[in-house]
mmCIF file of C-alpha atoms in Angstrom:
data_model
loop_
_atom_site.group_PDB
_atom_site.id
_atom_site.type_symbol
_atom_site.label_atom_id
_atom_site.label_comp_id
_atom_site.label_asym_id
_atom_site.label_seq_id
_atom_site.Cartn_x
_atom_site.Cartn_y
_atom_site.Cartn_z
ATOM 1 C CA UNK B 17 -19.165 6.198 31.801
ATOM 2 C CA UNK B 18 -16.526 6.677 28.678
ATOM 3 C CA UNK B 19 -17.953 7.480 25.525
ATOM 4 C CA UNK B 20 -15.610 5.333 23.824
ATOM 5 C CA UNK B 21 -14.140 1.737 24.597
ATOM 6 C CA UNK B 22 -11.044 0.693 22.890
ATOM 7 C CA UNK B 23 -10.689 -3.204 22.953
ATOM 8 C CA UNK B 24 -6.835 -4.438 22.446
ATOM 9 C CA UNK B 25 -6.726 -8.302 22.376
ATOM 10 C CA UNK B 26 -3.716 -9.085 23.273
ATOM 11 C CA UNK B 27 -1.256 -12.635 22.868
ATOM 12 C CA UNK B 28 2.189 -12.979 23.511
ATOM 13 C CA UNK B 29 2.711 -9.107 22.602
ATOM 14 C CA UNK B 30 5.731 -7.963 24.944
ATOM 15 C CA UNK B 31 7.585 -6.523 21.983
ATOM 16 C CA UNK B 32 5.311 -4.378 20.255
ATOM 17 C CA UNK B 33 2.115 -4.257 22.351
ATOM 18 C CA UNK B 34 3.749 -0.877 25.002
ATOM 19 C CA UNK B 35 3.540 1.088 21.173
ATOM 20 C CA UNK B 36 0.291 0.093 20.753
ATOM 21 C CA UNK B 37 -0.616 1.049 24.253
ATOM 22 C CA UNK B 38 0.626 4.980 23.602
ATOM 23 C CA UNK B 39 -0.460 5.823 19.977
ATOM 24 C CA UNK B 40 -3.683 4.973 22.147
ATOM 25 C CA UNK B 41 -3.572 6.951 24.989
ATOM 26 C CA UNK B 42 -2.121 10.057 22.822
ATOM 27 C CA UNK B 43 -5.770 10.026 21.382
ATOM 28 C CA UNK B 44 -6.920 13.601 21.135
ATOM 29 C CA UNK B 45 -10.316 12.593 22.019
ATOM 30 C CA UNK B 46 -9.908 11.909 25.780
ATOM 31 C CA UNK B 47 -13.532 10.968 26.859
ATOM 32 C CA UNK B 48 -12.472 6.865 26.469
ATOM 33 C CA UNK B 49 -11.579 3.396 28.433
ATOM 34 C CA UNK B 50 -8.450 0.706 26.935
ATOM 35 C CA UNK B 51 -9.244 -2.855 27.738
ATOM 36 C CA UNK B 52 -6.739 -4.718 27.194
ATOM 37 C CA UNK B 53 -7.506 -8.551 27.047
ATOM 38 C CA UNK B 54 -4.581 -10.720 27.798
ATOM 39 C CA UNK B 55 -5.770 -14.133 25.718
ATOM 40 C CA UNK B 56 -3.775 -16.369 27.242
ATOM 41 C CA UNK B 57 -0.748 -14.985 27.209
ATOM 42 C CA UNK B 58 2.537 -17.186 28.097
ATOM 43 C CA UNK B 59 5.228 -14.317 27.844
ATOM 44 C CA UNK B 60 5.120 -10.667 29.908
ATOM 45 C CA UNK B 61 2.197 -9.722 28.473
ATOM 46 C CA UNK B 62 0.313 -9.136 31.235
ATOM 47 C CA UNK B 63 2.630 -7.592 33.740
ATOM 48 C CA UNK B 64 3.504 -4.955 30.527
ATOM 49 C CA UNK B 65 0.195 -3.915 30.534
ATOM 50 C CA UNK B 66 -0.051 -3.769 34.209
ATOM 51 C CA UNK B 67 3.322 -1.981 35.198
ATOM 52 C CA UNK B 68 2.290 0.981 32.533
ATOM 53 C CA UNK B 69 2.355 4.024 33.101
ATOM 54 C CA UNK B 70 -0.543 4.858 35.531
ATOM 55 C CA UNK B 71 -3.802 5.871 33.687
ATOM 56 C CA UNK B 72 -7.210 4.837 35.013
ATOM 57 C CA UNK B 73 -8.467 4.799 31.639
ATOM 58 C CA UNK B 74 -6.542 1.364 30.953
ATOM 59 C CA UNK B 75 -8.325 -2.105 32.004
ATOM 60 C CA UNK B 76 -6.775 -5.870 31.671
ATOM 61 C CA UNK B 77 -9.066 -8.700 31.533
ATOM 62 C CA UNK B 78 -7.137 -11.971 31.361
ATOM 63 C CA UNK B 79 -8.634 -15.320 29.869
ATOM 64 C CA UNK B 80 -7.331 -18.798 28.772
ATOM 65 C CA UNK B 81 -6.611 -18.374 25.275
ATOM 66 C CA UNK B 82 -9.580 -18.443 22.845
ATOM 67 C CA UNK B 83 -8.654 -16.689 19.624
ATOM 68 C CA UNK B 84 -8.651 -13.364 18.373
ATOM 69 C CA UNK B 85 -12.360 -13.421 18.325
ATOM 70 C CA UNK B 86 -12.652 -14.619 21.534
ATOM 71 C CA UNK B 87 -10.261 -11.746 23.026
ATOM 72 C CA UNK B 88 -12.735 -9.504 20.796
ATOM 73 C CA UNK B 89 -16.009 -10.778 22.189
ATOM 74 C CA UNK B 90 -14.152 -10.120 26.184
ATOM 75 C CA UNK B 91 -13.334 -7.153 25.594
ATOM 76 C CA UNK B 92 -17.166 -5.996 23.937
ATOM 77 C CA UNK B 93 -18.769 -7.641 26.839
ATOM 78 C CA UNK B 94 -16.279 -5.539 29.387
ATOM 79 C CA UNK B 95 -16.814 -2.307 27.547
ATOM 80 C CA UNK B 96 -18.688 0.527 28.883
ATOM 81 C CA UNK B 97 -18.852 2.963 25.719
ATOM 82 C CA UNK B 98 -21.553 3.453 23.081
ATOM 83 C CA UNK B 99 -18.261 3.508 20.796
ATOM 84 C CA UNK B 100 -16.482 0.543 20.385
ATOM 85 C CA UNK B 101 -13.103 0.457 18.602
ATOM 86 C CA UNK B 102 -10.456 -2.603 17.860
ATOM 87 C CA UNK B 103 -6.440 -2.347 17.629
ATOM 88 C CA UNK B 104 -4.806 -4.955 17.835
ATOM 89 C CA UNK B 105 -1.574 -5.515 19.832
ATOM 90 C CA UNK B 106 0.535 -5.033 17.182
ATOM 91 C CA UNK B 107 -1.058 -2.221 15.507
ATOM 92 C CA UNK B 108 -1.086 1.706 16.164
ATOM 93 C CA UNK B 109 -3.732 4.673 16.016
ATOM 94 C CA UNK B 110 -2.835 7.879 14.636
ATOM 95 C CA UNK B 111 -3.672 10.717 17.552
ATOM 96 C CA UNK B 112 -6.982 11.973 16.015
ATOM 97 C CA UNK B 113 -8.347 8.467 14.881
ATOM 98 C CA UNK B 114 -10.634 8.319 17.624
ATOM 99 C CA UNK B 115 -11.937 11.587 17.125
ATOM 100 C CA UNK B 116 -12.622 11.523 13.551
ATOM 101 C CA UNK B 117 -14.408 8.316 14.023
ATOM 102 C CA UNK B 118 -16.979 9.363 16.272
ATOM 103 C CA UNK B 119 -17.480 12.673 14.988
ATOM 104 C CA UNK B 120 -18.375 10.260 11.516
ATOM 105 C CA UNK B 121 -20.820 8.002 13.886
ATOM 106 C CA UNK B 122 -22.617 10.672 15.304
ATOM 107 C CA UNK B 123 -23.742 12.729 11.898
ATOM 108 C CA UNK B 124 -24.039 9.360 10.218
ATOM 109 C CA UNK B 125 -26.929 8.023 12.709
ATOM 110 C CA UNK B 126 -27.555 4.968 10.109
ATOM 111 C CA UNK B 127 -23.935 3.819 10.204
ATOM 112 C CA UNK B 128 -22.788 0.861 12.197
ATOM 113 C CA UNK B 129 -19.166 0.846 11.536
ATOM 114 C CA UNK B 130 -16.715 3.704 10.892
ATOM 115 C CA UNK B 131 -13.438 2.791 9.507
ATOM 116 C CA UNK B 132 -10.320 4.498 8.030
ATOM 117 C CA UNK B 133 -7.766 3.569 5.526
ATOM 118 C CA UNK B 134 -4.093 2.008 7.060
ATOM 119 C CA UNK B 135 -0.486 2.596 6.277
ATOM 120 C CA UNK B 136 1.193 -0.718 6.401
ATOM 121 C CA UNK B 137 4.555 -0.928 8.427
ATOM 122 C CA UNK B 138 6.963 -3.937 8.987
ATOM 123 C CA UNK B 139 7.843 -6.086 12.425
ATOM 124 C CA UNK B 140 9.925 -2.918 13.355
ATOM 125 C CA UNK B 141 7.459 -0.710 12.805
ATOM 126 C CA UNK B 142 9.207 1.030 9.715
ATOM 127 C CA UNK B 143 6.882 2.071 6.549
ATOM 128 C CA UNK B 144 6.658 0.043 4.019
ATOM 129 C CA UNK B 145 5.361 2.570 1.359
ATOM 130 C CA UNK B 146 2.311 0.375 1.113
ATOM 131 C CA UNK B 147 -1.404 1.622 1.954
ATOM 132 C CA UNK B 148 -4.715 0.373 1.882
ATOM 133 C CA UNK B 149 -7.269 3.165 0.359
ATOM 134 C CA UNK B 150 -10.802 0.929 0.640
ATOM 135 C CA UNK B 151 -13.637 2.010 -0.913
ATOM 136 C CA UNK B 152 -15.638 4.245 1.601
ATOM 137 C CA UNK B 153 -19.545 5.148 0.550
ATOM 138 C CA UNK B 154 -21.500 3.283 -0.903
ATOM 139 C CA UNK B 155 -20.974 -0.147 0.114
ATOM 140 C CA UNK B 156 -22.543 -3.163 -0.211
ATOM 141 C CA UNK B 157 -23.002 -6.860 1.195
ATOM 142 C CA UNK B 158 -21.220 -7.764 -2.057
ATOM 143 C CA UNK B 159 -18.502 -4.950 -1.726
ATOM 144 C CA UNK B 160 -17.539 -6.923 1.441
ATOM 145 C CA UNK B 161 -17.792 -10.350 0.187
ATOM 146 C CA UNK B 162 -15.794 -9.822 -2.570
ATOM 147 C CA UNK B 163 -12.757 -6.886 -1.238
ATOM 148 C CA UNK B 164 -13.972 -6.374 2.377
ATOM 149 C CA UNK B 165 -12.852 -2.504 2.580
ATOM 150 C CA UNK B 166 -12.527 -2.794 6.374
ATOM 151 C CA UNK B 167 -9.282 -4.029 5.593
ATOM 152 C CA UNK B 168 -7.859 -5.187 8.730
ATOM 153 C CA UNK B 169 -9.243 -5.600 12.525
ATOM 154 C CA UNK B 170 -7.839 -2.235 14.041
ATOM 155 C CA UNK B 171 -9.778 0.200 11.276
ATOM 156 C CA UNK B 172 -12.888 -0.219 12.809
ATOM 157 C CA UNK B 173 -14.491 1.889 15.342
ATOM 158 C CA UNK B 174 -18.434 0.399 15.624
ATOM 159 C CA UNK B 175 -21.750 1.133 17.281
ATOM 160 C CA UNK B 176 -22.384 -0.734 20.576
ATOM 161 C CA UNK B 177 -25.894 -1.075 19.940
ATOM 162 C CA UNK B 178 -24.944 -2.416 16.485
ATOM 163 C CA UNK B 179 -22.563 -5.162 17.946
ATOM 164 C CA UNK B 180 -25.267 -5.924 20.474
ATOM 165 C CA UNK B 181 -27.980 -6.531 17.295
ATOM 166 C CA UNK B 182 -25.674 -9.286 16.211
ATOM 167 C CA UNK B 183 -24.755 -10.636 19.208
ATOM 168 C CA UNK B 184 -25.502 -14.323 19.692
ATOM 169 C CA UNK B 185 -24.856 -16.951 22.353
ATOM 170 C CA UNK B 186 -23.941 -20.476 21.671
ATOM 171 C CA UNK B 187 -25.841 -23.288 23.622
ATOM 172 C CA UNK B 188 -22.385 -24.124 24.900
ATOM 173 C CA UNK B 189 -21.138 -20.915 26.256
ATOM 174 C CA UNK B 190 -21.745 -19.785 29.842
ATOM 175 C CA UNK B 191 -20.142 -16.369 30.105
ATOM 176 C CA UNK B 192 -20.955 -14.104 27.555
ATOM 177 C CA UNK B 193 -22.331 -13.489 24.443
ATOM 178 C CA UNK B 194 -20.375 -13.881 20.910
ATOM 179 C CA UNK B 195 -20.382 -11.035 18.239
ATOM 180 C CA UNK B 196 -17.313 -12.306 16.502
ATOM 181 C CA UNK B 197 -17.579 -16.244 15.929
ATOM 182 C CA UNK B 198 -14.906 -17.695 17.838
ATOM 183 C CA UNK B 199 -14.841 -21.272 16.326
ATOM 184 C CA UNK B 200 -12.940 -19.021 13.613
ATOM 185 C CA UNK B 201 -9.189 -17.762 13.683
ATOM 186 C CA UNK B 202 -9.322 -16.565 10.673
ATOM 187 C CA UNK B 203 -11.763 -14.531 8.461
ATOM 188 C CA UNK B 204 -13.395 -13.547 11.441
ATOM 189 C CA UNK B 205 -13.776 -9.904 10.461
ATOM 190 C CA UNK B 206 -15.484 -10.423 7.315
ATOM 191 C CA UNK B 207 -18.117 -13.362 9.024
ATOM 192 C CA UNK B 208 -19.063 -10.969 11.382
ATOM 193 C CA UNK B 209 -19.045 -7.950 8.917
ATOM 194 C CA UNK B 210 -21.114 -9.748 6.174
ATOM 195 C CA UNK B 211 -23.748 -11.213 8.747
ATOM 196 C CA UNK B 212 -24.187 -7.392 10.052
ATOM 197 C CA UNK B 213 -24.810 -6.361 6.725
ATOM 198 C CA UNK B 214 -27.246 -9.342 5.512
ATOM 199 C CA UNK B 215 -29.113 -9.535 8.765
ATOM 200 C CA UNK B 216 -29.581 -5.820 9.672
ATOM 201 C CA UNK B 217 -30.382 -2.557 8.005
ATOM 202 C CA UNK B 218 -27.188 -1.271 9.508
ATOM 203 C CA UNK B 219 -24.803 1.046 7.023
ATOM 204 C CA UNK B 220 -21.211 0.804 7.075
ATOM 205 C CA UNK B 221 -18.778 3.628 5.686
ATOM 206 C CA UNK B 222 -15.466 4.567 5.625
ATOM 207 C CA UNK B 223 -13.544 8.491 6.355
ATOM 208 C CA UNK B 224 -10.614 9.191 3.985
ATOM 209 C CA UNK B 225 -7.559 9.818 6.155
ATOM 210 C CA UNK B 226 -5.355 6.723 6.895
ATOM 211 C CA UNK B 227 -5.858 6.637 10.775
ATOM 212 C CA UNK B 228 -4.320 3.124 11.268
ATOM 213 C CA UNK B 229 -1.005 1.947 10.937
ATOM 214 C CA UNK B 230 -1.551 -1.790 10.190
ATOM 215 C CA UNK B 231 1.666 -4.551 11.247
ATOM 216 C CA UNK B 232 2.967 -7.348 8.337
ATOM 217 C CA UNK B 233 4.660 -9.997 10.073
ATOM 218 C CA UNK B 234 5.720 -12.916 8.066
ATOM 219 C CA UNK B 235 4.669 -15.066 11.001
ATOM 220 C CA UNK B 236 1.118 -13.764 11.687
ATOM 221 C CA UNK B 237 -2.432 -15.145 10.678
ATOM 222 C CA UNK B 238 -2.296 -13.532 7.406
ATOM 223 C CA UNK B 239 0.958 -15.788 6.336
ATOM 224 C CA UNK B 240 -0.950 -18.822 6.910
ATOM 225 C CA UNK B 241 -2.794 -19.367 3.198
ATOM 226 C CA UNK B 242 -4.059 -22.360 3.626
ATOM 227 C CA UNK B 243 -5.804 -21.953 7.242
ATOM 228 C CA UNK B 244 -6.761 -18.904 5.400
ATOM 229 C CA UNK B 245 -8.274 -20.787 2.509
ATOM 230 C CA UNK B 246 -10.001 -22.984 4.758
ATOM 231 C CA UNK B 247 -11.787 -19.920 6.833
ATOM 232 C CA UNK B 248 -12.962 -18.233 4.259
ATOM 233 C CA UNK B 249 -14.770 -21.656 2.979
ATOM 234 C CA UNK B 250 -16.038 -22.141 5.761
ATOM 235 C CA UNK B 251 -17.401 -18.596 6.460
ATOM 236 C CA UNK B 252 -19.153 -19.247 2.841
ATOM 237 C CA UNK B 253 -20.939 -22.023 4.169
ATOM 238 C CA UNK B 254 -21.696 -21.232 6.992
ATOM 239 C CA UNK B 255 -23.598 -17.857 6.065
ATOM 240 C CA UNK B 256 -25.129 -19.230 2.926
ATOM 241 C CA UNK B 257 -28.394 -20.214 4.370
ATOM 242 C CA UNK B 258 -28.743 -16.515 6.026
ATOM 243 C CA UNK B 259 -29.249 -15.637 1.806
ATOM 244 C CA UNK B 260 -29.106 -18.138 -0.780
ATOM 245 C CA UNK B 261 -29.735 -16.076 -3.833
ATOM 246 C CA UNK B 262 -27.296 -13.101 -2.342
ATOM 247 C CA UNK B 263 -24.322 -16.095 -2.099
ATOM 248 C CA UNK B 264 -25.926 -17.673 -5.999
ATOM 249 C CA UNK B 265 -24.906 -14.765 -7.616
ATOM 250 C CA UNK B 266 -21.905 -13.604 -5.991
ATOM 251 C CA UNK B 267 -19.653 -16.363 -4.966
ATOM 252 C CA UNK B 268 -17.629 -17.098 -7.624
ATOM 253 C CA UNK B 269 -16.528 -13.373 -7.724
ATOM 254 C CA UNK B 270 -15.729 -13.460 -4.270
ATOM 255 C CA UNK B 271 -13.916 -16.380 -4.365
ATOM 256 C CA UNK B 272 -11.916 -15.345 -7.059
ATOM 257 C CA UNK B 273 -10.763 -12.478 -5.505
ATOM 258 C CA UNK B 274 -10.134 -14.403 -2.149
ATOM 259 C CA UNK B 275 -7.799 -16.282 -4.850
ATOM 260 C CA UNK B 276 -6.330 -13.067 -6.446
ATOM 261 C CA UNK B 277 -5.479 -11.749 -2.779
ATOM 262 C CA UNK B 278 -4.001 -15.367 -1.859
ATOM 263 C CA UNK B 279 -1.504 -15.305 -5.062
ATOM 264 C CA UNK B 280 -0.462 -11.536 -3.382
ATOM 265 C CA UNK B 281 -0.066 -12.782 -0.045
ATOM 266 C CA UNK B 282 1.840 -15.708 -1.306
ATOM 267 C CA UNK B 283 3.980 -13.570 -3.710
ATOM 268 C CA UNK B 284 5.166 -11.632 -0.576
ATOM 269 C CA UNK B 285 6.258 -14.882 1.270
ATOM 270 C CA UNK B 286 8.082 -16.004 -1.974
ATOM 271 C CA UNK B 287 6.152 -18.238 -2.354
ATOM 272 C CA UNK B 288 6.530 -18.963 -6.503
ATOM 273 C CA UNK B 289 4.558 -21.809 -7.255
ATOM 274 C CA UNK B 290 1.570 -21.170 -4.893
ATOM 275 C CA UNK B 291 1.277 -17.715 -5.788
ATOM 276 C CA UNK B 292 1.044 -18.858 -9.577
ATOM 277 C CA UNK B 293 -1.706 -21.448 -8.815
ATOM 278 C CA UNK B 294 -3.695 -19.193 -6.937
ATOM 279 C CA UNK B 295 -3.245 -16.772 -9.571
ATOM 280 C CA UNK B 296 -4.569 -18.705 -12.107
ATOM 281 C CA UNK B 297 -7.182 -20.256 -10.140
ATOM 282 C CA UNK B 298 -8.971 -16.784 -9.653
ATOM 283 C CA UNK B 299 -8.864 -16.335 -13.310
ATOM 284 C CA UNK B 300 -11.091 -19.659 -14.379
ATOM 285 C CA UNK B 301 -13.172 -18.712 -11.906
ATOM 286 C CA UNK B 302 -14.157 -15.434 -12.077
ATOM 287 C CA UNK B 303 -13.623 -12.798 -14.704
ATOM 288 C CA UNK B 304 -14.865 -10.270 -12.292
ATOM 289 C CA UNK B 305 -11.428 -9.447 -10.899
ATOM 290 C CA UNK B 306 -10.056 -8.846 -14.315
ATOM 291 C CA UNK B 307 -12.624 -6.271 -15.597
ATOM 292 C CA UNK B 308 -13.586 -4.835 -12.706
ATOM 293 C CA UNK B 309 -9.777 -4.159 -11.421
ATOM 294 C CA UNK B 310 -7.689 -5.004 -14.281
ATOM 295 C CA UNK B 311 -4.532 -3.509 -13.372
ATOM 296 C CA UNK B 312 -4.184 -5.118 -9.986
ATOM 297 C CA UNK B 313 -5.298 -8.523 -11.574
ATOM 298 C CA UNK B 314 -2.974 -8.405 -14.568
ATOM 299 C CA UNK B 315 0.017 -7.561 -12.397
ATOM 300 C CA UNK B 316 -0.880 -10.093 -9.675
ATOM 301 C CA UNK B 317 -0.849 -13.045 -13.216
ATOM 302 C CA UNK B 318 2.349 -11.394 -14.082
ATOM 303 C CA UNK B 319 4.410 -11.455 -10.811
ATOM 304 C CA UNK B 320 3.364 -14.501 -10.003
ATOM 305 C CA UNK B 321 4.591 -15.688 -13.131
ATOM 306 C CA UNK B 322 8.049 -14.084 -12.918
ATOM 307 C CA UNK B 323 8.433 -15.558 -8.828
ATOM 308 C CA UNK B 324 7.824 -18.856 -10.220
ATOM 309 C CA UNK B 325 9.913 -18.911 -13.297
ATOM 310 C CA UNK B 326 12.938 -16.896 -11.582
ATOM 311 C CA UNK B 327 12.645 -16.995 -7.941
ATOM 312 C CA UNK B 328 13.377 -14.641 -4.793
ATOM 313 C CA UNK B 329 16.385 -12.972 -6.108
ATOM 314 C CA UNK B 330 14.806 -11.402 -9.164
ATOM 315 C CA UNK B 331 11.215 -10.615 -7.730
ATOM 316 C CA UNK B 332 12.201 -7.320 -6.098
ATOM 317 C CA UNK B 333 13.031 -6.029 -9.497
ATOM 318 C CA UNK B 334 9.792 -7.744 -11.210
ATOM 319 C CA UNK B 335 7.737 -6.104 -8.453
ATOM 320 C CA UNK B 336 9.080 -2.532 -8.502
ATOM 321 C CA UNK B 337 8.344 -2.833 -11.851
ATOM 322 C CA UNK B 338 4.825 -3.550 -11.246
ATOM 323 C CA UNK B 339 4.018 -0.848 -8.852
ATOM 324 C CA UNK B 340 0.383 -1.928 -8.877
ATOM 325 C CA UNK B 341 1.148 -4.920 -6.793
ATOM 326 C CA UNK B 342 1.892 -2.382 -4.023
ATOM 327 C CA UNK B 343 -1.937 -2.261 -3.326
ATOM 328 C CA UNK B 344 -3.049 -4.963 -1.378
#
């Protein structure tokens, strides 16, 4: 049996999913299995992950489509590893992520979830001099309800036993059990993340190299702000009864940063008006943001005001100005 399972879900990825594929198998930690779940794929999907290059480590399992959790929750039920790992299809793994992860797990018996920092790079893979450096020790339920330090979906490399102590089944379902809530297509991550950390005694911790190289597309999940909006709600109230006091004292912070990350992601889509909205939003609600990061905050307030008083043309100089907003 592998050590290590790496899970790959997998929708409509022809064009960037056979990179994905061998920044994975280049690993330098060889003891490991790639399942690749094909969610309902309409393009070549499929036949790209079947027609390469032959390597009995790789596994497909194909579904009808049910979400980026759903392709998740597949590919955990198919894995054979005590390691479980996450990259998505249009994502890439440096050579000695896997390695550095479990060496982490195994002297850190307590800790469910390793994860690294990411290097962001653009639909053609180029760098975009942008990375994500998340707070690694110490970390809290409220750490990830307010700046979830995971950061994105293909940081993580987890505990099987871990997944399996959060694992739940629906009344509904008839195949296999759910550690990622599917009925969510966004904020996923952080649902299940947050639940781990308020329903177990389960650590989670972070190693300082940037081991993932993490995929902005304008047309992703992440562009959608107001589905986004709407998940994160909805994760809120759906966990709050798991710890009323814990959500008491710490939404508003949280949800102002949820805002203050909004006005960012809407400030990268040019978005002038909705990125000055959100902006200000987080600010009435929550001071937190502005004390505890004021830098960050108080260039997130000022771009937003300069997109929506001068438009696209004259943000690229307002944000090289503001190097800060470079930090997602």
């Amino acid at each position: 049996m592998p050590t290590a399972s790496i899970v790959v879900p997998a929708y409509n990825a022809t064009r960037t999913l056979p990179e994905t594929l061998r920044s994975l198998l280049c690993q330098t930690y060889r003891d490991f299995e790639i399942i690749v779940v094909d969610d309902g794929s309409t393009d070549q999907t499929a036949q790209i992950a079947e027609q390469f290059p032959n390597d009995p480590r790789l596994r497909i399992v194909r579904q009808t489509n049910r979400g980026l959790a759903g392709a998740r929750n597949s590919g955990i039920a198919a894995a054979r590893g005590a390691y479980v790992g996450f990259c998505d299809a249009d994502d890439l793994w440096v050579p000695h992520k896997l390695d550095v992860h479990i060496r982490h797990l195994d002297a850190n018996p307590d800790v469910a979830l390793s994860y690294s920092g990411s290097k962001l790079i653009d639909e053609d893979g180029a760098p975009l001099g942008i990375v994500q450096k998340p707070r690694r020790r110490g970390v809290t339920p409220a750490h990830v309800f307010k700046r979830n330090p995971i950061g994105n979906g293909s940081a993580v490399v987890a505990r099987r036993v871990a997944l399996t102590d959060i694992a739940y089944r629906p009344h509904f379902e008839t195949e296999r059990d759910w550690v990622f809530d599917e009925t969510f297509r966004q904020s996923e991550d952080i649902e299940c993340w947050l639940r781990m950390m308020l329903t177990t005694d389960w650590q989670i911790e972070g190693v300082a190299q940037l081991l993932t190289e993490y995929r902005i597309s304008s047309h992703g999940l992440s562009a959608s702000i107001d589905q986004q909006l709407d998940a994160w709600e909805r994760m809120v109230t759906k966990l709050t009864d798991l710890n009323p006091e814990f959500f008491d004292t710490h939404a508003s912070a949280a949800r102002a940063y949820q805002y203050r990350y909004l006005a960012r992601r809407a400030i990268s889509l040019n978005l002038g008006r909705r990125a000055h909205d959100f902006a200000w939003q987080s600010l009435l609600m929550s001071r937190k943001p502005l004390t505890e990061e004021p830098v960050k905050t108080l260039s997130t307030l000022a771009a937003a005001e300069v997109l929506k008083r001068t438009g696209a043309l004259r943000i690229r100089q307002a944000m090289a100005a503001l190097t800060a907003i470079k930090r997602f």
